Tab-separated table of C-alpha atoms in Angstrom:
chain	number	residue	atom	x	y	z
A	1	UNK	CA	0.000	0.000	0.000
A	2	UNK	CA	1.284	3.044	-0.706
A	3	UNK	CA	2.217	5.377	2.235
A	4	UNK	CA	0.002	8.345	2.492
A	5	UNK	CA	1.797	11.705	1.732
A	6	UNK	CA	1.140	14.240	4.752
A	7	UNK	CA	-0.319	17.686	3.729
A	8	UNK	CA	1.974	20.033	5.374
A	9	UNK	CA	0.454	23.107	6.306
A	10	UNK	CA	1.000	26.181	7.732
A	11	UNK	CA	0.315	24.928	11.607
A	12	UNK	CA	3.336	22.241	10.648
A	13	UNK	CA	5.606	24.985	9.603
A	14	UNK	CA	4.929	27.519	12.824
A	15	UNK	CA	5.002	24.349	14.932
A	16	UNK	CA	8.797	23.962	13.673
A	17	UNK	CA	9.681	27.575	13.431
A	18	UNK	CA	8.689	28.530	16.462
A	19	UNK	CA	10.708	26.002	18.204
A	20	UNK	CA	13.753	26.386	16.486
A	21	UNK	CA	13.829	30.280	16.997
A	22	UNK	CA	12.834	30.532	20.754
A	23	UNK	CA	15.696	27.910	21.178
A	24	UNK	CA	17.946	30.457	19.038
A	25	UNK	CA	16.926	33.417	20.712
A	26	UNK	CA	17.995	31.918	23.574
A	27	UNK	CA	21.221	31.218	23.063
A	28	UNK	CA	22.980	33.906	23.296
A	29	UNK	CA	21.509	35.149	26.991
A	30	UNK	CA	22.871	31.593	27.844
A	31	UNK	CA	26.189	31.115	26.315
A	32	UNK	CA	26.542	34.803	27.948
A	33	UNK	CA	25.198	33.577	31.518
A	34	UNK	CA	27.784	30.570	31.194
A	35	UNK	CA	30.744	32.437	30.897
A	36	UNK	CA	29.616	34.368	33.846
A	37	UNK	CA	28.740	31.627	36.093
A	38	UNK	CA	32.328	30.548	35.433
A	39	UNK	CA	33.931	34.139	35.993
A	40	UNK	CA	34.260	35.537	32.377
A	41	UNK	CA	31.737	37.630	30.552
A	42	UNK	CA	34.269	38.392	28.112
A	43	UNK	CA	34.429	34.533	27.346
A	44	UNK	CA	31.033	34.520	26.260
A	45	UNK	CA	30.455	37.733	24.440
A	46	UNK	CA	33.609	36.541	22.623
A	47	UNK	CA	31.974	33.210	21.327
A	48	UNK	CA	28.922	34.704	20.757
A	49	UNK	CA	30.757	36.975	18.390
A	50	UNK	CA	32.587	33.689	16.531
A	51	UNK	CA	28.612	32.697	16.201
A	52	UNK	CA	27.606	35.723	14.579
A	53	UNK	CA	30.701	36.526	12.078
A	54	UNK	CA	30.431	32.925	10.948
A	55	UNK	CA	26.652	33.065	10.019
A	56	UNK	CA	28.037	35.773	6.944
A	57	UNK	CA	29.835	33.141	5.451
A	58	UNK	CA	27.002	30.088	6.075
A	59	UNK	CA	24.386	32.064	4.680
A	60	UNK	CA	24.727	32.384	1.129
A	61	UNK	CA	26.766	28.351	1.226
A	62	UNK	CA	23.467	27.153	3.269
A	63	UNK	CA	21.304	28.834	1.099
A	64	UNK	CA	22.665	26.929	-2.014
A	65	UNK	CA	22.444	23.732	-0.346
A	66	UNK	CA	18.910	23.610	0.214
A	67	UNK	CA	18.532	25.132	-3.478
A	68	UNK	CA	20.225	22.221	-4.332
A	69	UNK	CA	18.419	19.275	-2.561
A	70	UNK	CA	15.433	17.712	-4.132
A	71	UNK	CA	14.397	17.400	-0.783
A	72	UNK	CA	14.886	20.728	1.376
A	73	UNK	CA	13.303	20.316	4.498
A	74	UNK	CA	15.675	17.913	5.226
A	75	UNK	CA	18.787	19.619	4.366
A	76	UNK	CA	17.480	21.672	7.048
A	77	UNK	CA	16.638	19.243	9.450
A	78	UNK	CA	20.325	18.529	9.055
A	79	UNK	CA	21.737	22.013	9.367
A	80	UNK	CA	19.242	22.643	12.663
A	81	UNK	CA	20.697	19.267	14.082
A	82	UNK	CA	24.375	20.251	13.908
A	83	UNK	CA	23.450	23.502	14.776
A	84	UNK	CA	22.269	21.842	18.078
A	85	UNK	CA	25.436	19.886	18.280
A	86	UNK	CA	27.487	22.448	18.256
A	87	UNK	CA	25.646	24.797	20.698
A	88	UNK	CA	26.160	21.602	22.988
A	89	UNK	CA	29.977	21.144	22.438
A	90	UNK	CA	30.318	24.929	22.850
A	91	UNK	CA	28.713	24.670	26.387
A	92	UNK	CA	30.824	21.711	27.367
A	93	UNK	CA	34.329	23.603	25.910
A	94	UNK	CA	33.342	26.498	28.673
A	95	UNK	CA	35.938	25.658	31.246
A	96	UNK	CA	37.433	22.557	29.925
A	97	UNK	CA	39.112	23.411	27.019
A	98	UNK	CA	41.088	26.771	25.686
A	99	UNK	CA	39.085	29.453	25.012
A	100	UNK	CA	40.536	29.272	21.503
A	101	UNK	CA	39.082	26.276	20.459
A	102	UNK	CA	35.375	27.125	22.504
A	103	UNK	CA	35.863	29.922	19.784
A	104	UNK	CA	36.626	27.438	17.078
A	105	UNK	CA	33.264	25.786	18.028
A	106	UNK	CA	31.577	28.764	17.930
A	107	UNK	CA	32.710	30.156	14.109
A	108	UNK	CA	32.060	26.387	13.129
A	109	UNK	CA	28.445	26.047	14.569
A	110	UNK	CA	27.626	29.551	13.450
A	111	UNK	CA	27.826	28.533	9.904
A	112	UNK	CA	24.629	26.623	10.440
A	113	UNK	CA	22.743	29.489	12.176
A	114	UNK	CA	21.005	31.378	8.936
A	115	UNK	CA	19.158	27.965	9.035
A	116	UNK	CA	16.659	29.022	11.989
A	117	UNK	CA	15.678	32.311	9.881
A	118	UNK	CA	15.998	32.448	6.155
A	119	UNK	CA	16.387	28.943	5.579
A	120	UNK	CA	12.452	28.475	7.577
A	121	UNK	CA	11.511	31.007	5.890
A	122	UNK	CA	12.501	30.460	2.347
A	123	UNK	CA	10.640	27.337	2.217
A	124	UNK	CA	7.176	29.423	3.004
A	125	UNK	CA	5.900	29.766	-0.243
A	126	UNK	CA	6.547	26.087	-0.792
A	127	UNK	CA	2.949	25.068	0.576
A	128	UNK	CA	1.332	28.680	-0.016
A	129	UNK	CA	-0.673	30.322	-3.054
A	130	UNK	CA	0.732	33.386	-4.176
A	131	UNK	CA	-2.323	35.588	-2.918
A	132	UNK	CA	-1.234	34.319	0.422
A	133	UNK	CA	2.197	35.301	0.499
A	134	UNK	CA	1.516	38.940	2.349
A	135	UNK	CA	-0.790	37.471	5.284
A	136	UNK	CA	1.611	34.152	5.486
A	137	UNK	CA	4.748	36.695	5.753
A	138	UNK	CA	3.518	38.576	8.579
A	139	UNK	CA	2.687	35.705	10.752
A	140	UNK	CA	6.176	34.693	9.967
A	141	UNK	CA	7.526	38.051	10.673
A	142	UNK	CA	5.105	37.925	14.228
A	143	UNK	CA	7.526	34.319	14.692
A	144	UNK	CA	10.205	36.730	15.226
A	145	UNK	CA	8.881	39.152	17.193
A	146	UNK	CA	7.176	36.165	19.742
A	147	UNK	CA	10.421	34.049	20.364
A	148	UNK	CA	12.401	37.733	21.025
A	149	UNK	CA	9.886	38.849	23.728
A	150	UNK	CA	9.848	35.702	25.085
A	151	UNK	CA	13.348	33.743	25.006
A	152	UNK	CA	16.166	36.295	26.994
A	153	UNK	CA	13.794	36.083	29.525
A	154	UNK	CA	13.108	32.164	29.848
A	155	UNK	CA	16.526	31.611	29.473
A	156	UNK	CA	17.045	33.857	32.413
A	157	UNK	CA	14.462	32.469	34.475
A	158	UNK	CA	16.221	28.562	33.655
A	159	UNK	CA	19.781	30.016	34.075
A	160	UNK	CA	18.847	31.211	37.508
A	161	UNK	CA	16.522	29.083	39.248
A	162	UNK	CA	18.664	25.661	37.698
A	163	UNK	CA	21.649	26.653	36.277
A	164	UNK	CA	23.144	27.884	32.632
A	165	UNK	CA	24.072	25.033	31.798
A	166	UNK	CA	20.602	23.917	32.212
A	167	UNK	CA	19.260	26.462	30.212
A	168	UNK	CA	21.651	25.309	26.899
A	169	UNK	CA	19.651	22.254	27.276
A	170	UNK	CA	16.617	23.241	27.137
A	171	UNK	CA	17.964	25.437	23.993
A	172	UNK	CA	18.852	22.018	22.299
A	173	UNK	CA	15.696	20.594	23.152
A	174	UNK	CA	13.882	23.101	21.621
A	175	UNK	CA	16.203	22.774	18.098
A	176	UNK	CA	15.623	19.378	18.347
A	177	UNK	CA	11.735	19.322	18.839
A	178	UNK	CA	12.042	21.216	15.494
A	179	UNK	CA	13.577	18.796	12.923
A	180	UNK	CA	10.271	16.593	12.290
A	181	UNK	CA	8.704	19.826	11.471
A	182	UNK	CA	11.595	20.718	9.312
A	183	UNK	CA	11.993	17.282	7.617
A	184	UNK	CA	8.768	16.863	5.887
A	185	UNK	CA	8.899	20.120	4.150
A	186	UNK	CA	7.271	19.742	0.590
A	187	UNK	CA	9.493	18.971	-2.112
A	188	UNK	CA	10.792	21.679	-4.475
A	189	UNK	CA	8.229	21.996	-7.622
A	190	UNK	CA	10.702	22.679	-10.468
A	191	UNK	CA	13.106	20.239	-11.711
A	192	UNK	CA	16.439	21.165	-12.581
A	193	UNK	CA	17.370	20.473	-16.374
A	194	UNK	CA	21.048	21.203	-15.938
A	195	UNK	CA	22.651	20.960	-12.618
A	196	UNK	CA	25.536	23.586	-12.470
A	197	UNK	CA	28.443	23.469	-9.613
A	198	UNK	CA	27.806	24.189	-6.388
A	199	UNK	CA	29.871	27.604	-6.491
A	200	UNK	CA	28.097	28.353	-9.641
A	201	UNK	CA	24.921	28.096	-7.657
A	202	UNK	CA	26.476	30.246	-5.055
A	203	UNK	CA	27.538	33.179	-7.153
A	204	UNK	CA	24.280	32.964	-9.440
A	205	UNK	CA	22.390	33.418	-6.170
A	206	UNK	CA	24.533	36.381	-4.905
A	207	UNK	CA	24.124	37.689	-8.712
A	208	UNK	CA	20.300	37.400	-8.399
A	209	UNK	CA	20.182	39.622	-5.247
A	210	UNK	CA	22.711	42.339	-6.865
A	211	UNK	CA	20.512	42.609	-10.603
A	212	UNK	CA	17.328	42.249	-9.419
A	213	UNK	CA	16.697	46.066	-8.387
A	214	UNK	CA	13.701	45.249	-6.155
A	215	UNK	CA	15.763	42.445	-4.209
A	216	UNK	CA	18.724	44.631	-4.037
A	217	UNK	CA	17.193	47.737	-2.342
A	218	UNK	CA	15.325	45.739	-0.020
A	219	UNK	CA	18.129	43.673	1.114
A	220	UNK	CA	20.505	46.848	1.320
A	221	UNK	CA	17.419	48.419	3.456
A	222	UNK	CA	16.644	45.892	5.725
A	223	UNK	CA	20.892	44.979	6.228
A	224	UNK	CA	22.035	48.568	7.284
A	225	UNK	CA	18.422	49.083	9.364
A	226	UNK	CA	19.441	46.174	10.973
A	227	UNK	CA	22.867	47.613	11.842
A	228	UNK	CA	20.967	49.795	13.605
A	229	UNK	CA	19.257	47.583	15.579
A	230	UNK	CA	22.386	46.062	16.646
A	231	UNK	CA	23.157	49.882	17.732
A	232	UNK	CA	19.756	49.901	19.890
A	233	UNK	CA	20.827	46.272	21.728
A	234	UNK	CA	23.661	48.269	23.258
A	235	UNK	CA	22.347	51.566	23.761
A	236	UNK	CA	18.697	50.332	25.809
A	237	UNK	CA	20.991	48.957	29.078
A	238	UNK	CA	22.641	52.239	29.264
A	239	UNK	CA	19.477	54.566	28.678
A	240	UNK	CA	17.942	51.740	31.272
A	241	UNK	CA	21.035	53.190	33.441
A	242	UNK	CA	20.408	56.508	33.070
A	243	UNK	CA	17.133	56.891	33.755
A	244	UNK	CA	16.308	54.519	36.466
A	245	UNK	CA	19.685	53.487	37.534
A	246	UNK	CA	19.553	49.629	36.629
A	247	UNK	CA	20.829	48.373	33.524
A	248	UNK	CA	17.845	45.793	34.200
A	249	UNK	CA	15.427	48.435	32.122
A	250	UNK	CA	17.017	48.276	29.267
A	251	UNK	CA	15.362	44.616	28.861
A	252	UNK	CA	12.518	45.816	29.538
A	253	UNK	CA	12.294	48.496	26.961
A	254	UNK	CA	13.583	45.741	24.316
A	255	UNK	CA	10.473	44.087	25.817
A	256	UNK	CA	7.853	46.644	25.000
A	257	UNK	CA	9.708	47.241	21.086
A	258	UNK	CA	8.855	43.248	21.232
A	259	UNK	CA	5.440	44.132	22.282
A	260	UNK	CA	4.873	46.890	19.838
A	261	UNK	CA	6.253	44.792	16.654
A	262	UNK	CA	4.056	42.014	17.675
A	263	UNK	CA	0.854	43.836	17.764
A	264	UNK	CA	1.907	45.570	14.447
A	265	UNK	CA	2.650	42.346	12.771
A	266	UNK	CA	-0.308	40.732	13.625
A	267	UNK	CA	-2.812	43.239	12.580
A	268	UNK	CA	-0.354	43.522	9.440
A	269	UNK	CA	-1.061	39.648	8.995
A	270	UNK	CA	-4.503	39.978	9.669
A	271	UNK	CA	-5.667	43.212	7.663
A	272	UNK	CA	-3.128	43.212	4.863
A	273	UNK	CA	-2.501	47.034	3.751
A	274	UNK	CA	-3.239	48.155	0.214
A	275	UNK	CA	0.411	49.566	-0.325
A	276	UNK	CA	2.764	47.705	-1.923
A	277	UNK	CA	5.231	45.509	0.414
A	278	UNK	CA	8.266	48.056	-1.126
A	279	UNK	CA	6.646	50.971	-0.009
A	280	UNK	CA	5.569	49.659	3.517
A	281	UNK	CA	9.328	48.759	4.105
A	282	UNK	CA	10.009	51.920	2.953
A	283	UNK	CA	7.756	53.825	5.219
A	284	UNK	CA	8.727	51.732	8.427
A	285	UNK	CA	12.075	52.364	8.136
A	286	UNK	CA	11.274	56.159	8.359
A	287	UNK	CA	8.830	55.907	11.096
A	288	UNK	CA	11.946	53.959	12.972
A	289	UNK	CA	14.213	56.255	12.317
A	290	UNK	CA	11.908	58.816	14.255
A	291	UNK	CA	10.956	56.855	17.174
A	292	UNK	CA	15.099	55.982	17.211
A	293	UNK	CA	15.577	59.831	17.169
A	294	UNK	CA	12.501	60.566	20.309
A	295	UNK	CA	14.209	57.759	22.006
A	296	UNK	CA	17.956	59.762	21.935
A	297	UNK	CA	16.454	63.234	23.569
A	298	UNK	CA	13.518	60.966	25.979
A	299	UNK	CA	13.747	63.144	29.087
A	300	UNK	CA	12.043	60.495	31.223
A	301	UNK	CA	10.907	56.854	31.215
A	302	UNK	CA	7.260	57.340	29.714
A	303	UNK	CA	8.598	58.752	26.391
A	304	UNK	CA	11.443	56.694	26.509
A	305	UNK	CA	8.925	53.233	26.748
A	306	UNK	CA	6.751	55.251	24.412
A	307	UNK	CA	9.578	55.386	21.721
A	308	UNK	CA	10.521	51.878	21.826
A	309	UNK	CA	6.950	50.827	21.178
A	310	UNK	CA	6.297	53.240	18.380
A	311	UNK	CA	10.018	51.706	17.137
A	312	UNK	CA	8.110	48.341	17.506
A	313	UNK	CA	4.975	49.312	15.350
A	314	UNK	CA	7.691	50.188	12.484
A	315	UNK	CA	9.942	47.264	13.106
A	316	UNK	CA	7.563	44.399	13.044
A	317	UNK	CA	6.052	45.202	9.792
A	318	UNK	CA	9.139	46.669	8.502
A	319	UNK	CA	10.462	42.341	8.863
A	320	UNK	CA	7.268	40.920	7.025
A	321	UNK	CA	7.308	43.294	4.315
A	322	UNK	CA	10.972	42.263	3.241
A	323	UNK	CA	9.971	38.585	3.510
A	324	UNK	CA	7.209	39.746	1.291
A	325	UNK	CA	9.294	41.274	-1.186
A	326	UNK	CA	11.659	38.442	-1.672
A	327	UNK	CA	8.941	35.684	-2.050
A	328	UNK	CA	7.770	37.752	-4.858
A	329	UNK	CA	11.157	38.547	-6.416
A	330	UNK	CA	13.385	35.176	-5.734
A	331	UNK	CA	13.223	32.429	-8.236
A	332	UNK	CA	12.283	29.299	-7.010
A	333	UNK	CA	15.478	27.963	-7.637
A	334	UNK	CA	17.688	30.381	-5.678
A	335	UNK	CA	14.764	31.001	-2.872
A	336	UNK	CA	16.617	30.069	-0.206
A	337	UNK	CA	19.886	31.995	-0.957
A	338	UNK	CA	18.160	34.640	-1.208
A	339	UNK	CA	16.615	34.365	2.454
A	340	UNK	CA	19.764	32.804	3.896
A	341	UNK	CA	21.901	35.416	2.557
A	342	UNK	CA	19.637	38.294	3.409
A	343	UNK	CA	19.691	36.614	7.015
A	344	UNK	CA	23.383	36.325	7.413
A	345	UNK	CA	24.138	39.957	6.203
A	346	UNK	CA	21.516	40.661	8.700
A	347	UNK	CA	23.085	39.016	11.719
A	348	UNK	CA	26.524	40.460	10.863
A	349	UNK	CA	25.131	43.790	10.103
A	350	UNK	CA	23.766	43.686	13.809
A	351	UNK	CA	27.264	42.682	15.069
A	352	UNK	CA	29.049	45.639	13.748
A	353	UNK	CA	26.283	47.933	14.692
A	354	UNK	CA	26.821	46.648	18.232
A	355	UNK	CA	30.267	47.182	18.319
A	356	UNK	CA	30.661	51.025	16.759
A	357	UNK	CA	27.749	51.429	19.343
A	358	UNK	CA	29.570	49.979	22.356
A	359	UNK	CA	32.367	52.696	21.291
A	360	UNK	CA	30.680	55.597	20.789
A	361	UNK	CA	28.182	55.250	23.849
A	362	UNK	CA	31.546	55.133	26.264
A	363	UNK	CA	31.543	58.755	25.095
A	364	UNK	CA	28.120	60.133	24.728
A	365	UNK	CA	24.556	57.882	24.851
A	366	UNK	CA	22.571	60.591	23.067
A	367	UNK	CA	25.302	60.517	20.480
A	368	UNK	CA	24.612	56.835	20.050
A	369	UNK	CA	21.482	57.257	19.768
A	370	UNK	CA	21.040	59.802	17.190
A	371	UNK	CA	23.379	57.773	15.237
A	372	UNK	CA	21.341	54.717	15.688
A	373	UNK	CA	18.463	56.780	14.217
A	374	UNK	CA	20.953	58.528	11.616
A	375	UNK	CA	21.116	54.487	10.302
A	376	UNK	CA	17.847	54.060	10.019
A	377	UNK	CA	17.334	57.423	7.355
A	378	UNK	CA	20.434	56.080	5.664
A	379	UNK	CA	18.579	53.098	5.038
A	380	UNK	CA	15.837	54.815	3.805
A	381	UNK	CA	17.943	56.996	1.773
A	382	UNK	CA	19.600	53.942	0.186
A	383	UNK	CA	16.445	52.495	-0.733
A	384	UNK	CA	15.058	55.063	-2.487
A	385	UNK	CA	18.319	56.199	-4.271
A	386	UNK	CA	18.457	52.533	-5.694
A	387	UNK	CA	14.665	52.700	-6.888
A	388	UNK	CA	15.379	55.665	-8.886
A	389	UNK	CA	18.332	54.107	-10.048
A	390	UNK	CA	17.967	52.733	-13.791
A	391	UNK	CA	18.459	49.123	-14.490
């Protein structure tokens, strides 16, 4: 008899998601709670550094793999499973062995990491009709915005009440509750005629991102707003400082933008706007950029809170709109470059942000923060000097 295929739909996919990317936002409160439970906070910022960088240089060689398989959901199965592996041996290197090869660990397992965002989401349209793609976008946007309100904190609560180390466990759990989900991912729907190599596929996908103007401005929009965002991570512990005197309110405030962008996205998933995805991405940015620039001259906690949730209500939507744009744009065949890549330049984009911020807010927070802001209308800018742009 012949085995009855299984109709994934979108409650599989969220099911997975959801899993994998509470587990990943969790990681890095953790890996930075172990080093301090075993007397060096520099230990784990450093590794979760080696995680980040790496992710530039997995994204676009993930991406091609799962372009690649005939079957991608379990190419990503794979990727989340050694992404869980290494997460593990990272937590077990704490303490036991150099520091330079916990950081070897770390660039190795971050290779894997763009699999938790672009390479889920590349694999939406997979099981979704076209005039889906804006609703299905935003509730995978709202994914985002769920697992980042709610994973620093539970991997505070489990670092405290059992231990860090606990806490990476439960991480790994959580990545590996996700692979069925991931696994039985439909099929792709084209077949390739002509396989070319794999670093052909590589550059082509890269190639598609730079020529296709629409791809191109959204990526560049959504990479140096996220540099920006990196920026904010830094800055909200010291405004937290500053105006309550406990660096403890800056998680808060990241809390309420959580709060903000999930509200946004789900009424953006709900009541799709008329305006194209391109010009909501567009207009988010800008709205960021002000609540960014209210946040840097806040005189006292209500506008401060106030700011971060108006930054929320642009940042949500801002996310679903670019995973809009580049299920309309991306060919099939280089979908998930496209999303891995975007992810990766993403995550690095963050990185840097967070370190010119940790600089520059030694010497002046308000400085920071109007620079944070000053990102956000340079993404805008960029954007909208590319659309004018001729092919």
């Amino acid at each position: 008899m012949k085995k009855q295929q299984i109709r994934y739909t979108l409650k599989h996919y969220l099911l997975g998601a959801i899993s994998a990317r509470l587990g990943d936002e969790m990681t890095g409160q953790a890996i930075l709670l172990l080093g301090i439970s075993l007397g060096s906070a520099a230990l784990g910022s450093t590794l979760l550094a080696g995680l980040t960088f790496s992710a530039a240089i997995g994204g676009p060689l993930l991406g091609a793999v799962l372009d690649r398989s005939e079957r991608p959901g379990r190419t990503l199965a794979l990727s989340l499973g050694l992404y869980a592996v290494g997460i593990g041996l990272i937590a077990w290197s704490i303490g036991h062995v150099p520091a330079t090869i916990s950081f070897a660990l770390a660039l190795l397992a971050g290779i894997f990491m763009p699999a938790i965002s672009g390479g889920w989401s590349s694999r939406l349209k997979s099981f979704n009709p076209k005039e889906h793609m804006t609703r299905v976008s935003a509730i995978d946007a709202a994914t985002f915005n769920i697992v980042g309100l709610a994973g620093p904190a539970l991997a505070g609560i489990i670092a405290g009440w059992l231990g860090a180390s606990w806490a990476v466990a439960v991480i790994i759990a959580l990545l590996v509750a996700a692979l069925p989900m991931a696994w039985i991912l439909p099929k792709h729907k084209i077949e390739f005629e002509k396989r070319t190599s794999f670093l052909q596929d590589v550059l082509s996908g890269l190639k598609i991102i730079v020529t296709n103007r629409a791809l191109f401005r959204v990526t560049l929009l959504s990479v140096i707003s996220y540099m920006g965002i990196g920026m904010l991570w830094v800055i909200c512990p010291l405004i937290g400082l500053t105006q309550t005197g406990s660096v403890g309110f800056g998680g808060i405030m990241m809390s309420v933008l959580s709060v903000g962008a999930l509200i946004a996205t789900s009424l953006y998933a709900k009541w799709p706007t008329k305006y194209s995805a391109d010009s909501v991405a567009l207009t988010t940015t800008i709205i960021l950029a002000t609540a960014l620039l209210l946040l840097a001259f806040a005189g006292n906690v209500f506008v401060v809170l106030a700011a971060m949730f108006v930054a929320g209500l642009a940042d949500g939507p801002q996310l679903a709109a670019v995973f809009s744009v580049r299920h309309r744009e991306a060919p099939e065949q280089f979908r998930s470059q496209v999303f891995t890549t975007g992810a990766s330049l993403k995550i690095t984009a963050a990185a840097v942000g967070a370190l010119v911020a940790g600089y520059l807010a030694e010497q002046s927070i308000v400085v920071s923060a109007v620079l944070a802001a000053g990102v956000q209308l340079l993404a805008a800018l960029s954007y909208i000097l590319v659309r004018k742009a001729r092919h």
